[in-house]
mmCIF file of C-alpha atoms in Angstrom:
data_model
loop_
_atom_site.group_PDB
_atom_site.id
_atom_site.type_symbol
_atom_site.label_atom_id
_atom_site.label_comp_id
_atom_site.label_asym_id
_atom_site.label_seq_id
_atom_site.Cartn_x
_atom_site.Cartn_y
_atom_site.Cartn_z
ATOM 1 C CA UNK S 1 4.894 -7.889 -6.857
ATOM 2 C CA UNK S 2 1.923 -5.766 -5.847
ATOM 3 C CA UNK S 3 4.181 -3.031 -4.468
ATOM 4 C CA UNK S 4 5.878 -2.645 -7.822
ATOM 5 C CA UNK S 5 2.996 -2.876 -10.286
ATOM 6 C CA UNK S 6 0.238 -1.135 -8.355
ATOM 7 C CA UNK S 7 1.782 2.351 -8.858
ATOM 8 C CA UNK S 8 2.298 1.534 -12.543
ATOM 9 C CA UNK S 9 -1.361 0.588 -12.890
ATOM 10 C CA UNK S 10 -2.470 3.688 -11.029
ATOM 11 C CA UNK S 11 -0.342 5.857 -13.323
ATOM 12 C CA UNK S 12 -1.799 4.203 -16.429
ATOM 13 C CA UNK S 13 -5.311 4.559 -15.044
ATOM 14 C CA UNK S 14 -4.762 8.209 -14.216
ATOM 15 C CA UNK S 15 -3.581 8.986 -17.734
ATOM 16 C CA UNK S 16 -6.485 7.022 -19.196
ATOM 17 C CA UNK S 17 -8.945 8.862 -16.947
ATOM 18 C CA UNK S 18 -7.707 12.263 -18.145
ATOM 19 C CA UNK S 19 -8.248 11.149 -21.721
ATOM 20 C CA UNK S 20 -11.764 9.880 -21.019
ATOM 21 C CA UNK S 21 -12.666 13.105 -19.195
ATOM 22 C CA UNK S 22 -11.452 15.119 -22.195
ATOM 23 C CA UNK S 23 -13.528 12.950 -24.526
ATOM 24 C CA UNK S 24 -16.625 13.447 -22.378
ATOM 25 C CA UNK S 25 -16.106 17.209 -22.259
ATOM 26 C CA UNK S 26 -15.892 17.287 -26.039
ATOM 27 C CA UNK S 27 -19.002 15.119 -26.390
ATOM 28 C CA UNK S 28 -21.099 17.044 -23.872
ATOM 29 C CA UNK S 29 -20.203 20.516 -25.133
ATOM 30 C CA UNK S 30 -20.494 19.583 -28.798
ATOM 31 C CA UNK S 31 -18.716 22.766 -29.827
ATOM 32 C CA UNK S 32 -16.789 23.389 -33.028
ATOM 33 C CA UNK S 33 -13.474 22.033 -34.190
ATOM 34 C CA UNK S 34 -11.451 24.777 -32.544
ATOM 35 C CA UNK S 35 -12.750 23.987 -29.049
ATOM 36 C CA UNK S 36 -12.371 20.250 -29.667
ATOM 37 C CA UNK S 37 -8.775 20.724 -30.745
ATOM 38 C CA UNK S 38 -8.066 22.868 -27.683
ATOM 39 C CA UNK S 39 -9.452 20.182 -25.350
ATOM 40 C CA UNK S 40 -7.373 17.523 -27.150
ATOM 41 C CA UNK S 41 -4.204 19.583 -26.795
ATOM 42 C CA UNK S 42 -4.893 20.161 -23.106
ATOM 43 C CA UNK S 43 -5.426 16.415 -22.613
ATOM 44 C CA UNK S 44 -2.141 15.580 -24.365
ATOM 45 C CA UNK S 45 -0.254 18.208 -22.382
ATOM 46 C CA UNK S 46 -1.751 16.703 -19.235
ATOM 47 C CA UNK S 47 -0.374 13.315 -20.299
ATOM 48 C CA UNK S 48 3.096 14.841 -20.682
ATOM 49 C CA UNK S 49 2.897 16.626 -17.319
ATOM 50 C CA UNK S 50 1.708 13.500 -15.501
ATOM 51 C CA UNK S 51 4.494 11.441 -17.074
ATOM 52 C CA UNK S 52 7.070 14.110 -16.151
ATOM 53 C CA UNK S 53 5.873 14.068 -12.550
ATOM 54 C CA UNK S 54 5.915 10.281 -12.436
ATOM 55 C CA UNK S 55 9.393 10.165 -13.955
ATOM 56 C CA UNK S 56 10.597 12.719 -11.408
ATOM 57 C CA UNK S 57 9.157 10.641 -8.576
ATOM 58 C CA UNK S 58 10.445 7.286 -9.901
ATOM 59 C CA UNK S 59 13.926 8.481 -10.897
ATOM 60 C CA UNK S 60 14.675 9.762 -7.409
ATOM 61 C CA UNK S 61 13.973 6.385 -5.858
ATOM 62 C CA UNK S 62 14.946 3.696 -8.351
ATOM 63 C CA UNK S 63 17.669 2.877 -10.892
ATOM 64 C CA UNK S 64 17.050 4.034 -14.449
ATOM 65 C CA UNK S 65 16.370 0.505 -15.711
ATOM 66 C CA UNK S 66 13.443 0.219 -13.324
ATOM 67 C CA UNK S 67 12.204 3.719 -14.173
ATOM 68 C CA UNK S 68 12.038 2.831 -17.858
ATOM 69 C CA UNK S 69 10.640 -0.609 -17.060
ATOM 70 C CA UNK S 70 7.825 0.908 -15.003
ATOM 71 C CA UNK S 71 6.949 4.012 -17.003
ATOM 72 C CA UNK S 72 6.988 2.423 -20.458
ATOM 73 C CA UNK S 73 4.291 -0.185 -19.709
ATOM 74 C CA UNK S 74 2.172 2.444 -17.956
ATOM 75 C CA UNK S 75 2.356 4.775 -20.951
ATOM 76 C CA UNK S 76 1.747 1.968 -23.429
ATOM 77 C CA UNK S 77 -1.233 0.610 -21.495
ATOM 78 C CA UNK S 78 -2.709 4.082 -21.094
ATOM 79 C CA UNK S 79 -2.211 4.736 -24.803
ATOM 80 C CA UNK S 80 -3.905 1.525 -25.875
ATOM 81 C CA UNK S 81 -6.772 2.033 -23.444
ATOM 82 C CA UNK S 82 -7.219 5.655 -24.514
ATOM 83 C CA UNK S 83 -7.172 4.878 -28.205
ATOM 84 C CA UNK S 84 -9.124 1.617 -28.208
ATOM 85 C CA UNK S 85 -11.436 1.798 -25.197
ATOM 86 C CA UNK S 86 -11.778 5.580 -24.771
ATOM 87 C CA UNK S 87 -13.907 6.144 -27.875
ATOM 88 C CA UNK S 88 -16.177 3.254 -26.928
ATOM 89 C CA UNK S 89 -16.885 4.817 -23.535
ATOM 90 C CA UNK S 90 -18.245 7.978 -25.162
ATOM 91 C CA UNK S 91 -20.323 6.201 -27.771
ATOM 92 C CA UNK S 92 -18.148 6.139 -30.882
ATOM 93 C CA UNK S 93 -15.667 3.765 -32.490
ATOM 94 C CA UNK S 94 -11.864 3.918 -32.476
ATOM 95 C CA UNK S 95 -11.612 4.133 -36.272
ATOM 96 C CA UNK S 96 -14.478 6.600 -36.822
ATOM 97 C CA UNK S 97 -12.149 9.337 -38.135
ATOM 98 C CA UNK S 98 -10.025 6.977 -40.225
ATOM 99 C CA UNK S 99 -6.917 4.893 -39.845
ATOM 100 C CA UNK S 100 -4.541 7.825 -40.327
ATOM 101 C CA UNK S 101 -6.134 9.713 -37.425
ATOM 102 C CA UNK S 102 -5.989 6.543 -35.300
ATOM 103 C CA UNK S 103 -2.271 6.019 -35.987
ATOM 104 C CA UNK S 104 -1.479 9.708 -35.473
ATOM 105 C CA UNK S 105 -3.318 9.633 -32.154
ATOM 106 C CA UNK S 106 -1.161 6.701 -30.997
ATOM 107 C CA UNK S 107 2.032 8.410 -32.154
ATOM 108 C CA UNK S 108 1.195 11.769 -30.535
ATOM 109 C CA UNK S 109 0.245 10.077 -27.302
ATOM 110 C CA UNK S 110 3.424 7.995 -27.102
ATOM 111 C CA UNK S 111 5.719 10.846 -28.174
ATOM 112 C CA UNK S 112 4.281 13.222 -25.576
ATOM 113 C CA UNK S 113 4.328 10.546 -22.857
ATOM 114 C CA UNK S 114 7.952 9.703 -23.644
ATOM 115 C CA UNK S 115 8.864 13.388 -23.900
ATOM 116 C CA UNK S 116 7.293 14.124 -20.527
ATOM 117 C CA UNK S 117 9.084 11.175 -18.938
ATOM 118 C CA UNK S 118 12.433 12.206 -20.433
ATOM 119 C CA UNK S 119 11.905 15.767 -19.219
ATOM 120 C CA UNK S 120 11.147 14.562 -15.684
ATOM 121 C CA UNK S 121 14.231 12.335 -15.642
ATOM 122 C CA UNK S 122 16.437 15.129 -16.973
ATOM 123 C CA UNK S 123 15.212 17.505 -14.278
ATOM 124 C CA UNK S 124 16.046 14.951 -11.594
ATOM 125 C CA UNK S 125 19.488 14.408 -13.117
ATOM 126 C CA UNK S 126 20.140 18.131 -13.400
ATOM 127 C CA UNK S 127 19.295 18.550 -9.729
ATOM 128 C CA UNK S 128 21.576 15.646 -8.835
ATOM 129 C CA UNK S 129 18.807 13.767 -7.075
ATOM 130 C CA UNK S 130 18.594 10.670 -9.228
ATOM 131 C CA UNK S 131 19.455 7.236 -7.900
ATOM 132 C CA UNK S 132 22.908 7.090 -9.505
ATOM 133 C CA UNK S 133 23.934 10.610 -8.432
ATOM 134 C CA UNK S 134 22.923 9.875 -4.866
ATOM 135 C CA UNK S 135 24.967 6.653 -4.926
ATOM 136 C CA UNK S 136 28.021 8.515 -6.208
ATOM 137 C CA UNK S 137 27.525 11.187 -3.553
ATOM 138 C CA UNK S 138 27.413 8.602 -0.762
ATOM 139 C CA UNK S 139 30.534 6.953 -2.176
ATOM 140 C CA UNK S 140 32.413 10.269 -2.328
ATOM 141 C CA UNK S 141 31.348 11.144 1.212
ATOM 142 C CA UNK S 142 32.568 7.778 2.400
ATOM 143 C CA UNK S 143 35.958 8.283 0.765
ATOM 144 C CA UNK S 144 36.357 11.804 2.189
ATOM 145 C CA UNK S 145 35.446 10.821 5.718
ATOM 146 C CA UNK S 146 38.183 10.289 8.243
ATOM 147 C CA UNK S 147 39.358 6.721 8.586
ATOM 148 C CA UNK S 148 38.384 4.843 11.683
ATOM 149 C CA UNK S 149 40.853 5.075 14.492
ATOM 150 C CA UNK S 150 42.147 1.810 15.698
ATOM 151 C CA UNK S 151 42.761 1.823 19.411
ATOM 152 C CA UNK S 152 45.727 -0.248 20.481
ATOM 153 C CA UNK S 153 46.086 -1.336 24.057
#
């Protein structure tokens, strides 16, 4: 159980940590809206890149059902932590900017996390290194190999 869910928790924590670091950078610099928006975009792109890397890593080793079953909870947990707990860690409230901003933040986060994961999985599939492609390759190699010789005496 620990071997399966520990990497999922680490992935969720890593995504959450990038969000908290971005929030702290925005709070400490206190610059204008343009700089704040730039930091937010960089943080969201980082979420997509991390999810793409995780999807690439997971899809090479496990069947697609497990990839989805591991990455979806990690992204959802990271999203909820980033949206609900992240603002509290920098001294504000989750709904400070309004409900519409709160909902949009959740949607952007989940869309970019899912998009990054899909991109990572598609790259693995295009390279033929996913779990299913490797299984089909082993099966084809087995069929093409010479049959065993039976020695009669």
